[in-house]
mmCIF file of C-alpha atoms in Angstrom:
data_model
loop_
_atom_site.group_PDB
_atom_site.id
_atom_site.type_symbol
_atom_site.label_atom_id
_atom_site.label_comp_id
_atom_site.label_asym_id
_atom_site.label_seq_id
_atom_site.Cartn_x
_atom_site.Cartn_y
_atom_site.Cartn_z
ATOM 1 C CA UNK A 1 103.606 176.718 155.975
ATOM 2 C CA UNK A 2 103.618 178.362 152.574
ATOM 3 C CA UNK A 3 101.120 177.237 149.951
ATOM 4 C CA UNK A 4 100.975 178.577 146.408
ATOM 5 C CA UNK A 5 98.936 177.701 143.315
ATOM 6 C CA UNK A 6 100.624 175.943 140.379
ATOM 7 C CA UNK A 7 100.333 179.047 138.166
ATOM 8 C CA UNK A 8 102.729 180.915 140.495
ATOM 9 C CA UNK A 9 105.580 178.562 139.509
ATOM 10 C CA UNK A 10 106.183 180.782 136.477
ATOM 11 C CA UNK A 11 107.780 183.407 138.726
ATOM 12 C CA UNK A 12 110.912 181.503 139.747
ATOM 13 C CA UNK A 13 112.475 184.501 141.496
ATOM 14 C CA UNK A 14 109.432 184.811 143.742
ATOM 15 C CA UNK A 15 109.463 181.052 144.459
ATOM 16 C CA UNK A 16 113.121 181.231 145.451
ATOM 17 C CA UNK A 17 112.350 184.195 147.717
ATOM 18 C CA UNK A 18 109.441 182.359 149.361
ATOM 19 C CA UNK A 19 111.585 179.279 149.981
ATOM 20 C CA UNK A 20 114.218 181.422 151.674
ATOM 21 C CA UNK A 21 111.645 183.288 153.769
ATOM 22 C CA UNK A 22 109.796 180.133 154.799
ATOM 23 C CA UNK A 23 113.059 178.374 155.699
ATOM 24 C CA UNK A 24 111.201 175.233 154.733
ATOM 25 C CA UNK A 25 109.163 173.719 151.949
ATOM 26 C CA UNK A 26 106.705 175.594 149.770
ATOM 27 C CA UNK A 27 103.668 173.500 148.887
ATOM 28 C CA UNK A 28 102.252 173.836 145.378
ATOM 29 C CA UNK A 29 98.598 173.098 144.703
ATOM 30 C CA UNK A 30 96.658 172.370 141.547
ATOM 31 C CA UNK A 31 92.894 172.749 141.607
ATOM 32 C CA UNK A 32 93.065 173.020 145.388
ATOM 33 C CA UNK A 33 94.981 169.764 145.907
ATOM 34 C CA UNK A 34 98.625 169.312 146.851
ATOM 35 C CA UNK A 35 100.815 168.437 143.866
ATOM 36 C CA UNK A 36 104.426 169.487 144.500
ATOM 37 C CA UNK A 37 106.839 170.586 147.174
ATOM 38 C CA UNK A 38 109.606 173.076 146.385
ATOM 39 C CA UNK A 39 112.433 173.757 148.815
ATOM 40 C CA UNK A 40 115.762 175.480 149.154
ATOM 41 C CA UNK A 41 118.724 173.114 148.597
ATOM 42 C CA UNK A 42 120.146 173.957 152.034
ATOM 43 C CA UNK A 43 116.871 172.981 153.702
ATOM 44 C CA UNK A 44 116.710 169.817 151.583
ATOM 45 C CA UNK A 45 120.232 168.740 152.556
ATOM 46 C CA UNK A 46 119.571 169.497 156.231
ATOM 47 C CA UNK A 47 116.372 167.448 156.113
ATOM 48 C CA UNK A 48 118.107 164.516 154.424
ATOM 49 C CA UNK A 49 120.827 164.672 157.079
ATOM 50 C CA UNK A 50 118.238 164.435 159.839
ATOM 51 C CA UNK A 51 116.571 161.488 158.120
ATOM 52 C CA UNK A 52 119.925 159.718 157.781
ATOM 53 C CA UNK A 53 120.757 160.335 161.452
ATOM 54 C CA UNK A 54 117.351 159.003 162.530
ATOM 55 C CA UNK A 55 117.916 155.895 160.397
ATOM 56 C CA UNK A 56 121.273 155.249 162.062
ATOM 57 C CA UNK A 57 119.783 155.728 165.527
ATOM 58 C CA UNK A 58 116.965 153.314 164.724
ATOM 59 C CA UNK A 59 119.443 150.738 163.425
ATOM 60 C CA UNK A 60 121.490 151.095 166.624
ATOM 61 C CA UNK A 61 118.408 150.713 168.812
ATOM 62 C CA UNK A 62 117.385 147.650 166.814
ATOM 63 C CA UNK A 63 120.846 146.123 167.297
ATOM 64 C CA UNK A 64 120.597 146.823 171.011
ATOM 65 C CA UNK A 65 117.139 145.218 171.271
ATOM 66 C CA UNK A 66 118.309 142.140 169.334
ATOM 67 C CA UNK A 67 121.443 141.716 171.430
ATOM 68 C CA UNK A 68 123.673 142.463 168.451
ATOM 69 C CA UNK A 69 126.240 144.326 170.541
ATOM 70 C CA UNK A 70 129.835 143.872 171.630
ATOM 71 C CA UNK A 71 131.086 144.863 175.079
ATOM 72 C CA UNK A 72 133.513 147.771 175.193
ATOM 73 C CA UNK A 73 136.364 145.688 176.631
ATOM 74 C CA UNK A 74 136.061 143.188 173.770
ATOM 75 C CA UNK A 75 136.134 145.979 171.178
ATOM 76 C CA UNK A 76 139.164 147.534 172.841
ATOM 77 C CA UNK A 77 140.958 144.177 172.824
ATOM 78 C CA UNK A 78 140.173 143.558 169.135
ATOM 79 C CA UNK A 79 141.395 147.016 168.143
ATOM 80 C CA UNK A 80 144.500 146.626 170.248
ATOM 81 C CA UNK A 81 145.358 143.332 168.541
ATOM 82 C CA UNK A 82 144.544 144.587 165.076
ATOM 83 C CA UNK A 83 146.333 147.937 165.262
ATOM 84 C CA UNK A 84 148.878 147.288 167.989
ATOM 85 C CA UNK A 85 147.541 150.064 170.165
#
């Protein structure tokens, strides 16, 4: 984990370098307390992708628990009728 003081934000080249080296977020503090998080766009997009995937998995598990499912044979029959497959 990389932590830097707020005053170091002036050196954007160094911040970019630290983000790349950390391969994760850089935490920015002010007066010893966390204030900001700075991260590389690639890391940000990867993290958002993981969050989205976890959300979909949780929705699927919830559907399964609530019985909101359709048997495979029924799905196959519906698709066959709809698309003539």
